[in-house]
Short mmCIF file of C-alpha atoms and ligand atoms in Angstrom, two decimals:
data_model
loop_
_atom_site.label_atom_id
_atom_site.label_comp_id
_atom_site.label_asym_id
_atom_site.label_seq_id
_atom_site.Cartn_x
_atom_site.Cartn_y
_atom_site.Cartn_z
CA UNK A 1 107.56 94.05 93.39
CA UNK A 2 110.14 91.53 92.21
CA UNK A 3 112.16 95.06 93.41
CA UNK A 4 112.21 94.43 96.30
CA UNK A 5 115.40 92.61 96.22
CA UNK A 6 116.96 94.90 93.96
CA UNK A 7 116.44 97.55 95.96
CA UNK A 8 118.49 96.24 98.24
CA UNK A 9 121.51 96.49 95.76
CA UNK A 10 120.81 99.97 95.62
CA UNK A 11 120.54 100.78 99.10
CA UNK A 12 124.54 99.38 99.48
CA UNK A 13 125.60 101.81 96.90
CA UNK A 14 124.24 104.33 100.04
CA UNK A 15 125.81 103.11 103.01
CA UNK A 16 129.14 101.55 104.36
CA UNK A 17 130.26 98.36 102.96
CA UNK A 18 130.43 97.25 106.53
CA UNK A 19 126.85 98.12 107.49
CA UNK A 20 126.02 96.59 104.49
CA UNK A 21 127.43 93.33 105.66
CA UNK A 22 126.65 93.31 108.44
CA UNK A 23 122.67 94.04 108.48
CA UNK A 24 121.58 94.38 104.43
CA UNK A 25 123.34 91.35 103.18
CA UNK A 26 121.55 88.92 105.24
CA UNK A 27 118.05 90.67 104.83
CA UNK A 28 115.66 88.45 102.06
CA UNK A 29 113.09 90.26 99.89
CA UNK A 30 109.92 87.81 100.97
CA UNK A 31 107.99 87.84 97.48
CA UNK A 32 105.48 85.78 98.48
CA UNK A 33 103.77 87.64 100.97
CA UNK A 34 104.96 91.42 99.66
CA UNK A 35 102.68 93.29 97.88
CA UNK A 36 103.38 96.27 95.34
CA UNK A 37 102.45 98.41 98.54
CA UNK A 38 103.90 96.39 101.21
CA UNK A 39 107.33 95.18 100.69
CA UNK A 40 108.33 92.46 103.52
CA UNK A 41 111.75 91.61 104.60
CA UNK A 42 113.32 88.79 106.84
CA UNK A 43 116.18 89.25 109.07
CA UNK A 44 118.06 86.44 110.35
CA UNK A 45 116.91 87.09 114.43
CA UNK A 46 115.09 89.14 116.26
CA UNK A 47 118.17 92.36 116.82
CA UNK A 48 118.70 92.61 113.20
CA UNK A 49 115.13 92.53 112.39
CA UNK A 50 114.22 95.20 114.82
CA UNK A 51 117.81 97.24 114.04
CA UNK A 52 117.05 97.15 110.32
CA UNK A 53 112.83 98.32 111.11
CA UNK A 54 114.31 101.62 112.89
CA UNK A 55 117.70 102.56 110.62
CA UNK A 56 116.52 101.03 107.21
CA UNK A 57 113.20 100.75 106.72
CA UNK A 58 112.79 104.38 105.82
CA UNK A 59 115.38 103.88 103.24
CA UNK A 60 114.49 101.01 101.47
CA UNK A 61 111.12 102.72 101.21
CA UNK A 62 112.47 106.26 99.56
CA UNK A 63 114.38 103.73 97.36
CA UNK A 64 111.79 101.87 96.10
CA UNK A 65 109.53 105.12 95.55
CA UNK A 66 111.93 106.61 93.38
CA UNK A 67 112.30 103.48 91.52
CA UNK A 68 108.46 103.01 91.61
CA UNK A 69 106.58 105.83 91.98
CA UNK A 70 104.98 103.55 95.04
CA UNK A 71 104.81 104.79 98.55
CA UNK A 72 105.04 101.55 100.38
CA UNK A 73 105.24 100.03 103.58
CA UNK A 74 108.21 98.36 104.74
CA UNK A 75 107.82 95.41 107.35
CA UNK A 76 111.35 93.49 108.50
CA UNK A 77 110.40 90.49 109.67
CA UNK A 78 112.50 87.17 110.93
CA UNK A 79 113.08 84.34 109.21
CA UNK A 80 111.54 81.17 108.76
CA UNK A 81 108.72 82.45 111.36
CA UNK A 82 106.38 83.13 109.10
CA UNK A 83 106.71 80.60 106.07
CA UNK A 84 103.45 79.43 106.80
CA UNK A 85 101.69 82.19 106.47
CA UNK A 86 103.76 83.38 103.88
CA UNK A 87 102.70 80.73 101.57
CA UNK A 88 98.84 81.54 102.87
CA UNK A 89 99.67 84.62 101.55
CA UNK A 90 100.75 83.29 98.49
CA UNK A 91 97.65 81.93 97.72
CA UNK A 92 95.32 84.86 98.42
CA UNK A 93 97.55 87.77 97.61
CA UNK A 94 98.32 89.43 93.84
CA UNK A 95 102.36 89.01 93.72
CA UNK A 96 102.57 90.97 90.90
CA UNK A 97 103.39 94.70 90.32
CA UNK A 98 103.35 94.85 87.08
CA UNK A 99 100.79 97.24 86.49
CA UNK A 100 98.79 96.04 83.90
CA UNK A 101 97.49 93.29 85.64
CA UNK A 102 94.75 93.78 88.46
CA UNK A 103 95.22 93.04 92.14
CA UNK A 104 92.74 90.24 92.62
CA UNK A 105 92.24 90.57 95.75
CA UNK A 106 91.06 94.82 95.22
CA UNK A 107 87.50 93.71 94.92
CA UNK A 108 83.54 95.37 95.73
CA UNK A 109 83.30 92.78 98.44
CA UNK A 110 86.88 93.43 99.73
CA UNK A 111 85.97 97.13 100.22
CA UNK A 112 84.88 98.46 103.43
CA UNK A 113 81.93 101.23 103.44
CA UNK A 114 81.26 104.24 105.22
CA UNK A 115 80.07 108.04 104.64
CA UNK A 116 83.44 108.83 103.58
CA UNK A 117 83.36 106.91 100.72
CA UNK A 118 79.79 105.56 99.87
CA UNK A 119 79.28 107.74 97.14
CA UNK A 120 82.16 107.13 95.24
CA UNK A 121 81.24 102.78 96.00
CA UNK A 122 78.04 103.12 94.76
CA UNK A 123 79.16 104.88 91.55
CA UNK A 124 81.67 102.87 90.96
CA UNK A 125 79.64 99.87 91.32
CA UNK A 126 77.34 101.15 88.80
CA UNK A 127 79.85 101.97 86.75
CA UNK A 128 81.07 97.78 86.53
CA UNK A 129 77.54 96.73 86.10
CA UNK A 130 76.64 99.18 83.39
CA UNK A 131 79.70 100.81 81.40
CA UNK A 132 80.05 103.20 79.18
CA UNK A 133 76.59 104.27 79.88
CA UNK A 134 75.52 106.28 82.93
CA UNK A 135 79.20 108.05 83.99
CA UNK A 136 81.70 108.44 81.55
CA UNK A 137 84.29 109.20 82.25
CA UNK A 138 84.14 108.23 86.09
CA UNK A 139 86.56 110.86 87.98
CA UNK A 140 87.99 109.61 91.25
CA UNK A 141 89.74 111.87 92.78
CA UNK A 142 90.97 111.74 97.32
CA UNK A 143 94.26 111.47 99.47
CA UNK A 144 96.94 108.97 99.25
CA UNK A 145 95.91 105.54 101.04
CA UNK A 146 91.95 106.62 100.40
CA UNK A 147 90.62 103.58 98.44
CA UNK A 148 91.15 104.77 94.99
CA UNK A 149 93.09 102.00 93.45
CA UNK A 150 91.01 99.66 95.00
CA UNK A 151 88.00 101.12 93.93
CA UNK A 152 89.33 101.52 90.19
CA UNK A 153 90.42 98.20 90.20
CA UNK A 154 87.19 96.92 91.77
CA UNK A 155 85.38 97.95 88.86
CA UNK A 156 88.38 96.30 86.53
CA UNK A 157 88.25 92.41 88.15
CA UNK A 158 84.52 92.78 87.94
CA UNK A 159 84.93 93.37 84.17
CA UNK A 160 87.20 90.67 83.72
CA UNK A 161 85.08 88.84 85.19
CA UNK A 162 82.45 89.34 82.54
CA UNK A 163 84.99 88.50 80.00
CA UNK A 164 86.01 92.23 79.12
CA UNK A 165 89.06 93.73 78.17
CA UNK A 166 90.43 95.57 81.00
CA UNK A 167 93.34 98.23 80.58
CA UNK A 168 94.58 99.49 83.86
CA UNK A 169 97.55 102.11 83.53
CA UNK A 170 99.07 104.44 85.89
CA UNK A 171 99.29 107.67 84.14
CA UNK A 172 102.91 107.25 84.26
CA UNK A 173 102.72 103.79 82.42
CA UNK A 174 100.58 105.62 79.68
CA UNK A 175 103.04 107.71 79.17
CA UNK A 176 106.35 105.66 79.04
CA UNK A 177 104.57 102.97 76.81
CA UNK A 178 103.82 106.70 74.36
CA UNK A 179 107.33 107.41 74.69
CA UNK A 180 108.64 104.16 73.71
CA UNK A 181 106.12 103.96 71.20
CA UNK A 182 107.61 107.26 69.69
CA UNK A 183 111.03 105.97 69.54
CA UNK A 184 110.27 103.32 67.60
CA UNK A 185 108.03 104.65 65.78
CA UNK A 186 105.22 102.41 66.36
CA UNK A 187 102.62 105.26 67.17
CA UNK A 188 100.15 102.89 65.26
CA UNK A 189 100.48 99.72 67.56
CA UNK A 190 100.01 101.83 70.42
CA UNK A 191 96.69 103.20 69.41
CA UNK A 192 95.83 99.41 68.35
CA UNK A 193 96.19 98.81 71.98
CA UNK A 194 94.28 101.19 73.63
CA UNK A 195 91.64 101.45 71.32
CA UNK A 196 90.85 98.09 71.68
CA UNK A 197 90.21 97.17 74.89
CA UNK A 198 86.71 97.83 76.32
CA UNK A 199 87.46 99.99 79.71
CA UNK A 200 90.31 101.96 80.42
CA UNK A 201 91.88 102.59 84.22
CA UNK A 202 93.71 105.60 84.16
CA UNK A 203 95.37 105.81 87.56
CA UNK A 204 96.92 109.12 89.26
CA UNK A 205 96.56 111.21 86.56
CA UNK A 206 98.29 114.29 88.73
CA UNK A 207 101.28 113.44 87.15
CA UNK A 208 99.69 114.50 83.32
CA UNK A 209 100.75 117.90 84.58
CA UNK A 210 102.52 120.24 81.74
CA UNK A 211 103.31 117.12 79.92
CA UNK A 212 101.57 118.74 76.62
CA UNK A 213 102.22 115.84 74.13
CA UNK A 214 101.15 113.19 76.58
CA UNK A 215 97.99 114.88 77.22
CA UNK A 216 97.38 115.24 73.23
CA UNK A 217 97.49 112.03 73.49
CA UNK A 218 95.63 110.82 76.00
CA UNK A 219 92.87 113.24 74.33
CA UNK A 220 92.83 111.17 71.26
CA UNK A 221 92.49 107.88 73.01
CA UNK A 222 90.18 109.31 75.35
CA UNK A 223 88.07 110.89 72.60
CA UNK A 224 88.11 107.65 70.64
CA UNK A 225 87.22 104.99 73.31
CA UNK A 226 84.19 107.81 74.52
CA UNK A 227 82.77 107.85 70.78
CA UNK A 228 82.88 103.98 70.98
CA UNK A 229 80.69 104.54 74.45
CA UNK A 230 83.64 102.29 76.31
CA UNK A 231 84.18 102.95 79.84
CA UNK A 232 86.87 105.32 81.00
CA UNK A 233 87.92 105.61 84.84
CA UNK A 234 90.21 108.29 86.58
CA UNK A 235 91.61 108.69 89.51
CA UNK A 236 93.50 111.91 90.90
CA UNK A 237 94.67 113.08 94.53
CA UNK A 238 92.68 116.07 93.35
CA UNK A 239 90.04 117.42 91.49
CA UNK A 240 90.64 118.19 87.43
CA UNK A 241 90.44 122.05 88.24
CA UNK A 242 93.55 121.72 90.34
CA UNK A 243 95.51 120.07 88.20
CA UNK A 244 97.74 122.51 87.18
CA UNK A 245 99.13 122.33 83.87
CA UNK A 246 95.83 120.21 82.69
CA UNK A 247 94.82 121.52 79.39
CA UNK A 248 91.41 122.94 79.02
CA UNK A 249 90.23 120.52 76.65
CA UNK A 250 90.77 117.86 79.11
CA UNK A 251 89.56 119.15 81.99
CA UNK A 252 86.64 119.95 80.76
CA UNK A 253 86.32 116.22 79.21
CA UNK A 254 86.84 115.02 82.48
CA UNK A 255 83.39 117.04 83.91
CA UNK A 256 81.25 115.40 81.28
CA UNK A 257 81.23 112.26 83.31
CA UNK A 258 80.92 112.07 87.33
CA UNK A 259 83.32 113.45 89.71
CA UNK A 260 82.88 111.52 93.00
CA UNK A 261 85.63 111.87 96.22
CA UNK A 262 86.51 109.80 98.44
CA UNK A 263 87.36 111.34 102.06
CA UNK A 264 89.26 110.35 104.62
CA UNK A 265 87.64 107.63 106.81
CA UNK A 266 85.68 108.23 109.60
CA UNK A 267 86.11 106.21 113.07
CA UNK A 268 83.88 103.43 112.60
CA UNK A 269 84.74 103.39 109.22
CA UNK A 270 88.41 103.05 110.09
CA UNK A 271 87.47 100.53 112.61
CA UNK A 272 85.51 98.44 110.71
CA UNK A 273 88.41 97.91 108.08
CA UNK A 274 90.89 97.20 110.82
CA UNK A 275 88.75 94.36 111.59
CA UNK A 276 88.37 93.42 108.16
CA UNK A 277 92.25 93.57 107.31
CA UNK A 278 93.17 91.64 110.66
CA UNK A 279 90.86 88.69 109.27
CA UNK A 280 92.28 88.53 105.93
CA UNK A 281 95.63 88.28 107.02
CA UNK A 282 94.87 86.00 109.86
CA UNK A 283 95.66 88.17 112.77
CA UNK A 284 93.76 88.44 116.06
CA UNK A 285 93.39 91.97 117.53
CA UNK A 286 90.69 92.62 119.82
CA UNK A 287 87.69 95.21 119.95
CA UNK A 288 90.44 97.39 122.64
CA UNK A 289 93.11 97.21 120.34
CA UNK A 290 90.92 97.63 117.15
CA UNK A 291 89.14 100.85 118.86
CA UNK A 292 92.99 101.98 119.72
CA UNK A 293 94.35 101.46 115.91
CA UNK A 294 91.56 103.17 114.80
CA UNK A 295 91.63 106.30 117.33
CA UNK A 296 96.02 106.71 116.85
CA UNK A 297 96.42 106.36 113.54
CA UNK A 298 95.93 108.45 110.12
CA UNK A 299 93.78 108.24 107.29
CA UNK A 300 95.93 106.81 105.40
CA UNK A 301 94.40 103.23 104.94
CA UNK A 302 97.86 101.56 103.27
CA UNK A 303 99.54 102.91 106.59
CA UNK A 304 97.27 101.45 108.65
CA UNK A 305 97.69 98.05 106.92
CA UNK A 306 101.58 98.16 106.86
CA UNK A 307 100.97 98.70 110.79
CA UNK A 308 98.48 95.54 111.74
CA UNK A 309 101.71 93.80 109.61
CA UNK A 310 104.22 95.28 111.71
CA UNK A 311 102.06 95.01 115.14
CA UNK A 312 101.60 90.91 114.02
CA UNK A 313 105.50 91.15 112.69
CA UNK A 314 106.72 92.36 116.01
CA UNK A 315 103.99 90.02 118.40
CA UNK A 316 105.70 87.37 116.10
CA UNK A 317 108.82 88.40 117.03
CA UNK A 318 108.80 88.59 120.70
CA UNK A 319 106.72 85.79 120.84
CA UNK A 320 103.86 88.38 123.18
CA UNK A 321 100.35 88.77 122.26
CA UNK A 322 98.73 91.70 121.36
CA UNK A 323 97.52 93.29 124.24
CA UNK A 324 96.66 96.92 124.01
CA UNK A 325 99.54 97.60 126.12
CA UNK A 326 101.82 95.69 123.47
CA UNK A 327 100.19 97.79 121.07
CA UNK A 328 100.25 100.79 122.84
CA UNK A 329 104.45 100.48 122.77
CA UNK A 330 104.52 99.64 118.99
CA UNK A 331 102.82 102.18 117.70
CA UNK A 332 104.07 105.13 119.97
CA UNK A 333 107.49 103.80 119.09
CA UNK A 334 106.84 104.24 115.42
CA UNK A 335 105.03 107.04 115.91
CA UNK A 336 107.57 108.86 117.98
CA UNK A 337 110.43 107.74 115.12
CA UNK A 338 107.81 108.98 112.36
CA UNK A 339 107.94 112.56 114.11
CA UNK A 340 111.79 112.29 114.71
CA UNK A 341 112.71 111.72 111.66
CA UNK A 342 111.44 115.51 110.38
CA UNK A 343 113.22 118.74 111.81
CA UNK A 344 111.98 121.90 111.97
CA UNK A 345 114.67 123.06 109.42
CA UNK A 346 113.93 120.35 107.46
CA UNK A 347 109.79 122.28 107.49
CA UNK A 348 111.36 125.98 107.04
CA UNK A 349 112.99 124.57 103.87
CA UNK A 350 109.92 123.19 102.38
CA UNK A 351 107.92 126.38 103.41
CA UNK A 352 110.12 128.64 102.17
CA UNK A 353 110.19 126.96 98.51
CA UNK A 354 106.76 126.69 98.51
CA UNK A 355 105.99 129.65 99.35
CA UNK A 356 108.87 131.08 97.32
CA UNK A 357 110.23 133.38 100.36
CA UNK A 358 113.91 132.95 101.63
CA UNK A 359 114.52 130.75 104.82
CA UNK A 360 116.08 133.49 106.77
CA UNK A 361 112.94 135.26 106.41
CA UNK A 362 111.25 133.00 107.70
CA UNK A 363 113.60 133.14 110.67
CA UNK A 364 113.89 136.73 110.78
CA UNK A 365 110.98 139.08 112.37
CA UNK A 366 110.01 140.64 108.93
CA UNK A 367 106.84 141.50 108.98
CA UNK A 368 105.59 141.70 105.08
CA UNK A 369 102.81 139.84 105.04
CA UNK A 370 103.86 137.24 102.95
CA UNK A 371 106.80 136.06 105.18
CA UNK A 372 104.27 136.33 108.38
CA UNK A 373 102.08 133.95 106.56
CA UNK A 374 105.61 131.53 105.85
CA UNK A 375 106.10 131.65 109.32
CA UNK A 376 103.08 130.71 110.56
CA UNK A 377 102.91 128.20 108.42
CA UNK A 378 105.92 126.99 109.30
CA UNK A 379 105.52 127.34 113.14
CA UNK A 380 101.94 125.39 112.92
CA UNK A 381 103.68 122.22 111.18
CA UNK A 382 106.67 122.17 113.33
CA UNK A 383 104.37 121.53 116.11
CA UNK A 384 102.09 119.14 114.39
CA UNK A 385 105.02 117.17 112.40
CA UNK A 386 107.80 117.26 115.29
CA UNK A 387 108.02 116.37 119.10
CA UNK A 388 109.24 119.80 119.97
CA UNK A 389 107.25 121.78 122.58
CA UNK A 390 106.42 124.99 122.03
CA UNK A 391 108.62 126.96 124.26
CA UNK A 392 111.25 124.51 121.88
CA UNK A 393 109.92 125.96 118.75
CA UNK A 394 110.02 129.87 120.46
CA UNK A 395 113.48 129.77 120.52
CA UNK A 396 113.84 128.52 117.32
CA UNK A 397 112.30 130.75 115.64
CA UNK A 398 113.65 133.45 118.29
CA UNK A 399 110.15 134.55 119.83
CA UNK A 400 109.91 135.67 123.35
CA UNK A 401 107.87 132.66 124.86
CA UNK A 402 105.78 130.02 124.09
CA UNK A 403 102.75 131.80 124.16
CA UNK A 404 103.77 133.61 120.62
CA UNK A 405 103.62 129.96 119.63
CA UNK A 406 100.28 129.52 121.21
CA UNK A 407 98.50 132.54 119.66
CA UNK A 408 99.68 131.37 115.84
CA UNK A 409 98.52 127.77 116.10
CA UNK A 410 94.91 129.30 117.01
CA UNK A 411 95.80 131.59 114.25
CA UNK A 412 96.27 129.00 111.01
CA UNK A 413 93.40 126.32 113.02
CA UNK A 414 90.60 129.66 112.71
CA UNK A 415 91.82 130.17 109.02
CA UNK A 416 91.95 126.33 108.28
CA UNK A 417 88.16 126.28 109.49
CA UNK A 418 87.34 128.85 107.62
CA UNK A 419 89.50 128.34 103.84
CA UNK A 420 89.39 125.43 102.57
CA UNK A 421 92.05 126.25 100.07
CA UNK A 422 94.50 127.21 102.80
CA UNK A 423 93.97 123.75 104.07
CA UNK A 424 94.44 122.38 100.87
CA UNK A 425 97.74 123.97 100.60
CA UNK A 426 98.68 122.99 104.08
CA UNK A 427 98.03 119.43 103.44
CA UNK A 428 100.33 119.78 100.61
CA UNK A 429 103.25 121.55 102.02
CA UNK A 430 102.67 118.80 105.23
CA UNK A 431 102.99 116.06 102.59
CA UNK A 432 106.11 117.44 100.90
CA UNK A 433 107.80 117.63 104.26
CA UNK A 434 107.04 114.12 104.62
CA UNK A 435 107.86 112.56 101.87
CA UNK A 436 110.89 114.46 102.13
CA UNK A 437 112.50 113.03 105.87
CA UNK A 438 114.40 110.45 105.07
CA UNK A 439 117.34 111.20 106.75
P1 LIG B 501 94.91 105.16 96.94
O1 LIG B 501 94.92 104.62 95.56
O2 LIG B 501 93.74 106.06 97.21
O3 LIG B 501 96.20 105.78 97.37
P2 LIG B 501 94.58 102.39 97.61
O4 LIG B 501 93.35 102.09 96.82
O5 LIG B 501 95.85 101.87 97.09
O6 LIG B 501 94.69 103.94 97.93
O7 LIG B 501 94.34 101.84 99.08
C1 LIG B 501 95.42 101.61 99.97
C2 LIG B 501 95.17 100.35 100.73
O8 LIG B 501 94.05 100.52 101.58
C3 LIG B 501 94.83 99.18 99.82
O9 LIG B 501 95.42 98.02 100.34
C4 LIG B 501 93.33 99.07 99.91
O10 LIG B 501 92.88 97.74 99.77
C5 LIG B 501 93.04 99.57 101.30
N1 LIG B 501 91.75 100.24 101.39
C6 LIG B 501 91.47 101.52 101.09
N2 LIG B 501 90.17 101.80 101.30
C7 LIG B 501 89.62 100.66 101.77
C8 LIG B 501 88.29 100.30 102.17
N3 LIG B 501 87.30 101.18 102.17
N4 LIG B 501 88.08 99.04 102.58
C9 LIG B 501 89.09 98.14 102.60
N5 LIG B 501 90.36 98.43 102.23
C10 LIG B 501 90.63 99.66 101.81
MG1 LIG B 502 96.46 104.64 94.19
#
């Protein structure tokens, strides 16, 4: 997190000296109310803030990913405003991201239940109360913004708690610490390490794919901590069976234990963390305004915190209250700049690579089955990802009328019903193109 200002440095290398001066140069990284996942900025007034929000935020977010691996929330703020609360903040908040140190404030109590993610809760709780027994390993696998950090680390601070030592790793960390180790040839330290602790985090472990000497690795310590009967927790944005590149040996290590998912929230689940989020940070919305959040926006539960931040930022701002009218505005702003921001060329590009058929395939009128499923594919997302209407997306993809258009969005919905696979890979492609729009 101390990043945050850094990144700053690297977003001049990307734009104009001038706009640099004129709108980055002023901008202040506030530490002490950022979080690894939600990076805060303050702007010297009320323009700047709101100019930097729609041209930079974006940016300094794709920067800080690649830097990270984090997919965080940027809120521009103004100055001074919020010092207050900032320091608040201070007080209540983890500042750190370095990773080996738990978020204090990811706790059981801090965790919001519903039937999307019960199971998983009451496993996990069982797992902190009696480790290394009942499931081990403890597979969490669900979609980005889901809960599974905060679950993971749940477990970890109530360990600590109890005087044990934690390890908490992305899988990315694990690796780069094995890498180092190799260089300097200090293999034996780093098994000292691990094999000492008494429960191991192991987050996002998606990333172990077709790294071979990693996961030879990763087998040993595994294999050694499991003989010793200490804990071992995993979390994935999938299950171990789709993990491609995941060596057998692993995968089927990771079955031994419990596989629990967590699924995106339903509405009163989604409502009822709104609520809790506003009260942590100290921000009234009411039961209108909750119910709204709740109904507009995604599963993604980190988005929907970086957006009661920006809804309080922007109220703060403007000096207005939160009515649901405000809040109406807000979010259909963002919302509308979220869908800008992808292009339907932008979608054909990802489709066709995924799918491994040529863009002007895709465009053409082919009709090999494998380039009318690219299409489709790519037709359904344009609609779903950008504000073009369908008669819009007809002529881009040079179709008579909009009722072509029509007829393949009932299309892909009937087969998304029906295979869950295909929308598995639909998610996926849908999450490439997004993570992909910075423009
Ligand atoms: P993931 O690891 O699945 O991508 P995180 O665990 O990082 O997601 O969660 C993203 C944010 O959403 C965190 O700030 C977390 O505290 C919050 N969050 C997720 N699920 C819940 C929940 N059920 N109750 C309260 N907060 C939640
Ligand atoms: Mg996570």
């Amino acid at each position: 997190m101390e990043n945050g200002q850094k990144i700053l440095e690297k977003l001049k290398e990307e734009i104009s000296q001038s706009e640099y001066n004129r709108y980055i140069k002023n901008l202040e990284f506030d530490a002490a109310s950022s979080r690894s996942d939600i990076l805060i900025y303050n702007a010297p007034n009320i323009l700047s803030a709101k100019w930097i929000q729609t041209k930079y935020a974006k940016k300094i977010a794709h920067l800080y990913e690649v830097q990270t691996g984090i997919n965080a929330e940027v809120v521009i703020n103004i100055k001074n405003k919020n010092q207050k609360r900032a320091s608040k903040l201070l007080s209540q908040k983890n500042k750190s991201s370095s990773s080996t140190i738990l978020n204090p404030t990811f706790t059981f109590e801090s965790f919001v239940t519903g039937e999307s993610n019960r199971l998983a809760y009451n496993v996990a709780k069982a797992v902190a109360q009696k480790p290394g027994i009942q499931y081990n390993p403890l597979f969490i696998y669900g979609g980005v913004g889901l809960g599974k950090t905060h679950l993971m680390q749940a477990i970890g601070n109530y360990r600590l708690n109890k005087g044990d030592k934690v390890i908490y790793n992305t899988f990315e960390q694990f690796m780069n610490r094995y890498i180092a180790h190799i260089r300097s040839n200090t293999m034996d330290r780093f098994r000292e390490y691990y094999r000492n602790c008494d429960i191991l985090l192991i987050d996002d472990i998606q990333f172990i794919s077709n790294k071979e000497q990693t996961q030879d690795e990763f087998f040993h310590t595994f294999n050694e901590l499991h003989s010793l009967s200490k804990q071992i927790v995993i979390t994935s944005d999938r299950p171990p069976k789709k993990i491609a590149g995941l060596v057998d040996r692993l995968k089927s290590r990771f079955e031994w234990g419990m596989l629990v998912s967590i699924n995106p929230p339903e509405l009163e689940t989604k409502i009822a963390i709104i609520k809790k989020k506003a009260v942590m940070d100290g921000i009234y919305l009411d039961d209108e305004v909750v119910n709204f959040l709740a109904s507009k926006l995604g599963s993604n539960i980190r988005e929907i915190e970086g957006t009661i931040i920006r809804l309080n930022a922007m109220s703060n701002l403007l000096r207005q209250k939160i009515t649901l009218d405000f809040a109406k505005n807000a979010i259909e702003d963002y919302m509308q700049e979220k869908k800008e921001s992808i292009t339907i060329d932008s979608i054909v590009e990802t489709v066709a690579s995924e799918l491994n058929v040529k863009i002007s395939d895709i465009k053409s009128k082919k009709r090999a089955k494998k380039i009318v499923e690219a299409r489709r594919i790519a037709i359904y997302l344009a609609r779903n990802l950008t504000p073009n209407s369908m008669p819009q997306i007809a002529i881009y993809f040079g179709m008579k009328d909009h009722s072509a258009i029509s007829h393949t969005m009932k299309k892909i919905e009937e087969i998304i019903q029906s295979d869950e696979n295909f929308k598995v890979l639909i998610d996926e492609i849908a999450h490439k193109i997004e993570s992909k729009k910075i423009s």
